[in-house]
Amino acid sequence: MSKKDLTEEDIKLRFITPAIINAGWKNEHIRMEYYFTDGRVIFQGNIHARQTGKKADYLLFHAANKPLAIVEAKDNNKPLGGGMQQAMEYAQILDIPFAYSSNGDGFLEHDFLTGKETELSLQQFPAPDTLYQRLIKAKQLSGEALKIVEQPYYSDPYTYEPRYYQRIAVERTIEAIAKGKNRVLIVMATGTGKTITAFQIIHRLKATGKKKKVLYLADRNILIDQTMAQDFKPFKKVMTKVQGASIDSAYEVYMALYHQLVSNEEGIDDPFKQVQPTFFDLIIVDECHRGSAKDDSAWRKVLEYFNTATQIGMTATPKAETGANNLDYFGEPIFTYSLLQGIQDGFLAPYRVTNSYISIDLQGFKPDDDEKDLLGRDIAQRLYERKDIGRDIAFTKRREIVAKRITKMLKQIGRMTKTIVFCTDIEEAETMRSLLVNLNTDLCKKDARYIMRITGDDNVGKKQLDNFIDIDQPYPTVVTTSELLATGVDCKTCGLIVIDKEIGSMTEFKQIIGRGTRLRTDKGKWHLEILDFRNATAKFKDPKFDGDPEPPQGKSGKPYTIPEEPSSVVSEPHVKYLVEGEKIAITTEIVSILGEDGKTMRTESITDFTRKQIRKRYATLNDFVKNWTEAERKKVIVDELKNYSVLVDAVREKNPALAHADIFDVICHVAFDQPPVTRHERANNVKKRNYFAKYEGIAREVLEALLDKYADYGILNLEDSDILDTAPFNKIGKPQKIVKFFGGLDKFEQALKELENEIYKVA
């Protein structure tokens, strides 16, 4: 057989793999068919699927979780560098210095350290140590710095292998610190594993003996508790939570709220000053994006006191605003992994937005002269706009409409969907809780915790927070809040976020959306629904939503100085008018879904979108029919169309007339305006042509049953390799026995292929 006749898999088996092994790469350092993304989740209607993830043919490691090279293979009909552009793309994503392409004749090497490309024979593939020495020489790593960089990752039977972007964040941080950098900023979208990344950084730096005392700062108790119980559990014996004003010097890892370490009372020293400024060697600030002067000054005072320590800031939302600029303090991010990247890679949930526009919000409200509210108070004369609703004025009719729409949404997506309702303030959150209870009495009767308010002033609600974030606890299910759940709460199964408050900053918006961006497909959560009454989701269109923050106006580049705390001023109690409101209604709704580019939101129908996407792949009906007919397995085409975000079942869901149509006919109808044919019609056409006449006995019985299976379940069921294990075939015997009635496996597969051809003989 000629080399040109070999498949890509043959080329890998006979030429590429032996060349790599002969160069000294051991089996444990070679990963083949290495998927480094999960594949983007696509959904239409209630139908979900995954696109194909990114996969490297070979990933070569110098040590565990430390890849050095990527190799892309092609068959021998392709040029030596036929896979180079893909290899380079993947190498850049994975932050790997060496990329190779091979067609079995040799290798083409691209060295990202020098920018050079070199052709190599099969015998010239570099040894592991050769590539490693080239890497450390280019990075100028030696001595103590090299020892730090070479520290291994923590690993035990319960530890997940770091995802590729977590590994990059760890490696870049460790290398920067090894080279003497003392301030580092890491930007990772909510739900992408900042704390497990922090754990690996701490573990590796502690293992060097250079960082013995570690301080981990957060601003919410639940962030500390979650981190200690989950990702930081291996530190259990050497870790303590700082309680009150006491810092026990016997531990190695200290978990603290930065508010606890700073005194708010005049004349009383800050608790963190009870230890020397050199006490901590490493400090990590989680969620270092808080925007108020008070919050900023708290953690900055701690960091400036322990200024000899290496300091790492971690955030999902880097800020570049005057007086609240973590970029000024930590510098430019050493690594960024955005929400868009997380969705594209299939690690985060895509979202669907329902914008619900209410008449009073659009028109505004101006009271009549001398008009009083429901509590008998004179309403101040001015125009009340949407931004005032819930803060300066509330409408009972509007509250009821919002509660009814939330309930309707829950009935559409599943009433046990974990839901967070963001309200303007605590009063609105309590009112919304009560309204929702009365609209869902059947489920509240089953468990009173079905709907709860969780706000900072309510201990009963806060005690249920752990149950809300527990993926195995159904209650509480729907929670109303104002601020408490906006940041840090790791509710992996939150499937609905309701926004009925004004959101001023991009940081707050990102944090709120971040409560629902985690994927838990094992628990049925494939995407996030957002019900927006305030048009907050217009921020999705802002380039800064998934981009880098712009520097604040007037940024001088001078060192940041801590702003003074505002003086305490006694102000008048805030007045919120309560009005019933007349003729208030939802005037319009717009449902949109994240587009293919991951940036724009599209509002077109599933049918129109599917037509457009299919025609991107198949320009004409003949083009599609030819590919369908020639496909060895129809599933290949169905999977390929998923990569174009085409879900045939979603089209059927929206078009009941296509419920029993064949996949082939759904595509032909939607994309090329062909009349749909049902599976039963196609099956009957086969029977009318007397196709089975050439078979007899059990063989004919099996083929007739296979055709019936097709009519009931479709072509993919017919192609299932386990179909002969199901009824009615299992009554005849095992698959090995059944194929003998056809003269063997090859002839059975030939008969099955002929049956498929008969099914599609008349399109």
JSON list of C-alpha atoms in Angstrom, two decimals, residues 384-469:
[
{"chain": "A", "resi": 384, "resn": "TYR", "atom": "CA", "xyz": [-40.35, 60.19, 38.16]},
{"chain": "A", "resi": 385, "resn": "GLU", "atom": "CA", "xyz": [-38.40, 58.06, 35.71]},
{"chain": "A", "resi": 386, "resn": "ARG", "atom": "CA", "xyz": [-37.44, 54.39, 35.67]},
{"chain": "A", "resi": 387, "resn": "LYS", "atom": "CA", "xyz": [-34.28, 55.10, 37.67]},
{"chain": "A", "resi": 388, "resn": "ASP", "atom": "CA", "xyz": [-36.45, 56.47, 40.49]},
{"chain": "A", "resi": 389, "resn": "ILE", "atom": "CA", "xyz": [-38.78, 53.47, 40.69]},
{"chain": "A", "resi": 390, "resn": "GLY", "atom": "CA", "xyz": [-38.10, 51.34, 43.74]},
{"chain": "A", "resi": 391, "resn": "ARG", "atom": "CA", "xyz": [-35.89, 54.03, 45.25]},
{"chain": "A", "resi": 392, "resn": "ASP", "atom": "CA", "xyz": [-37.96, 57.24, 45.41]},
{"chain": "A", "resi": 393, "resn": "ILE", "atom": "CA", "xyz": [-41.33, 55.88, 44.36]},
{"chain": "A", "resi": 394, "resn": "ALA", "atom": "CA", "xyz": [-42.97, 52.47, 44.07]},
{"chain": "A", "resi": 395, "resn": "PHE", "atom": "CA", "xyz": [-46.10, 51.35, 42.24]},
{"chain": "A", "resi": 396, "resn": "THR", "atom": "CA", "xyz": [-48.08, 48.43, 43.67]},
{"chain": "A", "resi": 397, "resn": "LYS", "atom": "CA", "xyz": [-49.45, 47.56, 40.22]},
{"chain": "A", "resi": 398, "resn": "ARG", "atom": "CA", "xyz": [-45.94, 47.44, 38.76]},
{"chain": "A", "resi": 399, "resn": "ARG", "atom": "CA", "xyz": [-44.70, 45.20, 41.59]},
{"chain": "A", "resi": 400, "resn": "GLU", "atom": "CA", "xyz": [-47.56, 42.78, 40.89]},
{"chain": "A", "resi": 401, "resn": "ILE", "atom": "CA", "xyz": [-46.80, 42.74, 37.16]},
{"chain": "A", "resi": 402, "resn": "VAL", "atom": "CA", "xyz": [-43.13, 41.94, 37.81]},
{"chain": "A", "resi": 403, "resn": "ALA", "atom": "CA", "xyz": [-44.03, 39.14, 40.23]},
{"chain": "A", "resi": 404, "resn": "LYS", "atom": "CA", "xyz": [-46.50, 37.63, 37.74]},
{"chain": "A", "resi": 405, "resn": "ARG", "atom": "CA", "xyz": [-43.93, 37.76, 34.92]},
{"chain": "A", "resi": 406, "resn": "ILE", "atom": "CA", "xyz": [-41.31, 36.05, 37.09]},
{"chain": "A", "resi": 407, "resn": "THR", "atom": "CA", "xyz": [-43.81, 33.33, 37.95]},
{"chain": "A", "resi": 408, "resn": "LYS", "atom": "CA", "xyz": [-44.70, 32.88, 34.29]},
{"chain": "A", "resi": 409, "resn": "MET", "atom": "CA", "xyz": [-41.02, 32.57, 33.40]},
{"chain": "A", "resi": 410, "resn": "LEU", "atom": "CA", "xyz": [-40.51, 29.92, 36.08]},
{"chain": "A", "resi": 411, "resn": "LYS", "atom": "CA", "xyz": [-43.43, 27.93, 34.71]},
{"chain": "A", "resi": 412, "resn": "GLN", "atom": "CA", "xyz": [-41.81, 28.07, 31.27]},
{"chain": "A", "resi": 413, "resn": "ILE", "atom": "CA", "xyz": [-38.30, 26.99, 32.28]},
{"chain": "A", "resi": 414, "resn": "GLY", "atom": "CA", "xyz": [-39.04, 24.85, 35.34]},
{"chain": "A", "resi": 415, "resn": "ARG", "atom": "CA", "xyz": [-40.32, 26.02, 38.69]},
{"chain": "A", "resi": 416, "resn": "MET", "atom": "CA", "xyz": [-37.47, 24.39, 40.61]},
{"chain": "A", "resi": 417, "resn": "THR", "atom": "CA", "xyz": [-34.88, 26.46, 38.74]},
{"chain": "A", "resi": 418, "resn": "LYS", "atom": "CA", "xyz": [-32.62, 28.22, 41.24]},
{"chain": "A", "resi": 419, "resn": "THR", "atom": "CA", "xyz": [-33.43, 31.91, 40.82]},
{"chain": "A", "resi": 420, "resn": "ILE", "atom": "CA", "xyz": [-32.05, 35.21, 42.13]},
{"chain": "A", "resi": 421, "resn": "VAL", "atom": "CA", "xyz": [-34.26, 38.31, 41.93]},
{"chain": "A", "resi": 422, "resn": "PHE", "atom": "CA", "xyz": [-32.27, 41.53, 42.27]},
{"chain": "A", "resi": 423, "resn": "CYS", "atom": "CA", "xyz": [-34.38, 44.35, 43.72]},
{"chain": "A", "resi": 424, "resn": "THR", "atom": "CA", "xyz": [-33.65, 48.01, 44.38]},
{"chain": "A", "resi": 425, "resn": "ASP", "atom": "CA", "xyz": [-33.46, 47.74, 48.16]},
{"chain": "A", "resi": 426, "resn": "ILE", "atom": "CA", "xyz": [-34.35, 45.51, 51.09]},
{"chain": "A", "resi": 427, "resn": "GLU", "atom": "CA", "xyz": [-37.94, 46.80, 51.22]},
{"chain": "A", "resi": 428, "resn": "GLU", "atom": "CA", "xyz": [-38.48, 45.95, 47.55]},
{"chain": "A", "resi": 429, "resn": "ALA", "atom": "CA", "xyz": [-36.89, 42.53, 48.08]},
{"chain": "A", "resi": 430, "resn": "GLU", "atom": "CA", "xyz": [-39.28, 41.79, 50.94]},
{"chain": "A", "resi": 431, "resn": "THR", "atom": "CA", "xyz": [-42.32, 43.00, 49.01]},
{"chain": "A", "resi": 432, "resn": "MET", "atom": "CA", "xyz": [-41.33, 40.90, 45.99]},
{"chain": "A", "resi": 433, "resn": "ARG", "atom": "CA", "xyz": [-40.86, 37.85, 48.22]},
{"chain": "A", "resi": 434, "resn": "SER", "atom": "CA", "xyz": [-44.38, 38.22, 49.58]},
{"chain": "A", "resi": 435, "resn": "LEU", "atom": "CA", "xyz": [-45.93, 38.73, 46.14]},
{"chain": "A", "resi": 436, "resn": "LEU", "atom": "CA", "xyz": [-44.15, 35.68, 44.74]},
{"chain": "A", "resi": 437, "resn": "VAL", "atom": "CA", "xyz": [-45.25, 33.57, 47.70]},
{"chain": "A", "resi": 438, "resn": "ASN", "atom": "CA", "xyz": [-48.91, 34.39, 47.01]},
{"chain": "A", "resi": 439, "resn": "LEU", "atom": "CA", "xyz": [-48.49, 33.53, 43.32]},
{"chain": "A", "resi": 440, "resn": "ASN", "atom": "CA", "xyz": [-46.84, 30.19, 44.12]},
{"chain": "A", "resi": 441, "resn": "THR", "atom": "CA", "xyz": [-48.77, 28.94, 47.12]},
{"chain": "A", "resi": 442, "resn": "ASP", "atom": "CA", "xyz": [-48.77, 25.34, 45.90]},
{"chain": "A", "resi": 443, "resn": "LEU", "atom": "CA", "xyz": [-44.98, 25.07, 46.12]},
{"chain": "A", "resi": 444, "resn": "CYS", "atom": "CA", "xyz": [-44.71, 27.26, 49.23]},
{"chain": "A", "resi": 445, "resn": "LYS", "atom": "CA", "xyz": [-47.19, 24.92, 50.91]},
{"chain": "A", "resi": 446, "resn": "LYS", "atom": "CA", "xyz": [-44.90, 22.01, 50.05]},
{"chain": "A", "resi": 447, "resn": "ASP", "atom": "CA", "xyz": [-41.88, 23.79, 51.56]},
{"chain": "A", "resi": 448, "resn": "ALA", "atom": "CA", "xyz": [-42.01, 27.30, 53.02]},
{"chain": "A", "resi": 449, "resn": "ARG", "atom": "CA", "xyz": [-38.42, 27.86, 51.89]},
{"chain": "A", "resi": 450, "resn": "TYR", "atom": "CA", "xyz": [-39.40, 27.74, 48.20]},
{"chain": "A", "resi": 451, "resn": "ILE", "atom": "CA", "xyz": [-39.27, 31.55, 48.11]},
{"chain": "A", "resi": 452, "resn": "MET", "atom": "CA", "xyz": [-37.09, 33.47, 50.56]},
{"chain": "A", "resi": 453, "resn": "ARG", "atom": "CA", "xyz": [-35.47, 36.84, 51.00]},
{"chain": "A", "resi": 454, "resn": "ILE", "atom": "CA", "xyz": [-31.72, 36.77, 51.57]},
{"chain": "A", "resi": 455, "resn": "THR", "atom": "CA", "xyz": [-30.47, 40.23, 52.52]},
{"chain": "A", "resi": 456, "resn": "GLY", "atom": "CA", "xyz": [-27.81, 41.54, 54.86]},
{"chain": "A", "resi": 457, "resn": "ASP", "atom": "CA", "xyz": [-30.29, 42.52, 57.60]},
{"chain": "A", "resi": 458, "resn": "ASP", "atom": "CA", "xyz": [-32.07, 39.16, 57.81]},
{"chain": "A", "resi": 459, "resn": "ASN", "atom": "CA", "xyz": [-30.39, 36.34, 59.73]},
{"chain": "A", "resi": 460, "resn": "VAL", "atom": "CA", "xyz": [-33.13, 33.81, 58.91]},
{"chain": "A", "resi": 461, "resn": "GLY", "atom": "CA", "xyz": [-32.50, 34.21, 55.20]},
{"chain": "A", "resi": 462, "resn": "LYS", "atom": "CA", "xyz": [-28.72, 34.31, 55.55]},
{"chain": "A", "resi": 463, "resn": "LYS", "atom": "CA", "xyz": [-28.79, 31.01, 57.43]},
{"chain": "A", "resi": 464, "resn": "GLN", "atom": "CA", "xyz": [-30.31, 29.43, 54.30]},
{"chain": "A", "resi": 465, "resn": "LEU", "atom": "CA", "xyz": [-27.55, 30.71, 52.01]},
{"chain": "A", "resi": 466, "resn": "ASP", "atom": "CA", "xyz": [-25.56, 27.48, 52.21]},
{"chain": "A", "resi": 467, "resn": "ASN", "atom": "CA", "xyz": [-28.65, 25.51, 51.21]},
{"chain": "A", "resi": 468, "resn": "PHE", "atom": "CA", "xyz": [-29.30, 27.85, 48.29]},
{"chain": "A", "resi": 469, "resn": "ILE", "atom": "CA", "xyz": [-25.81, 27.34, 46.85]}
]
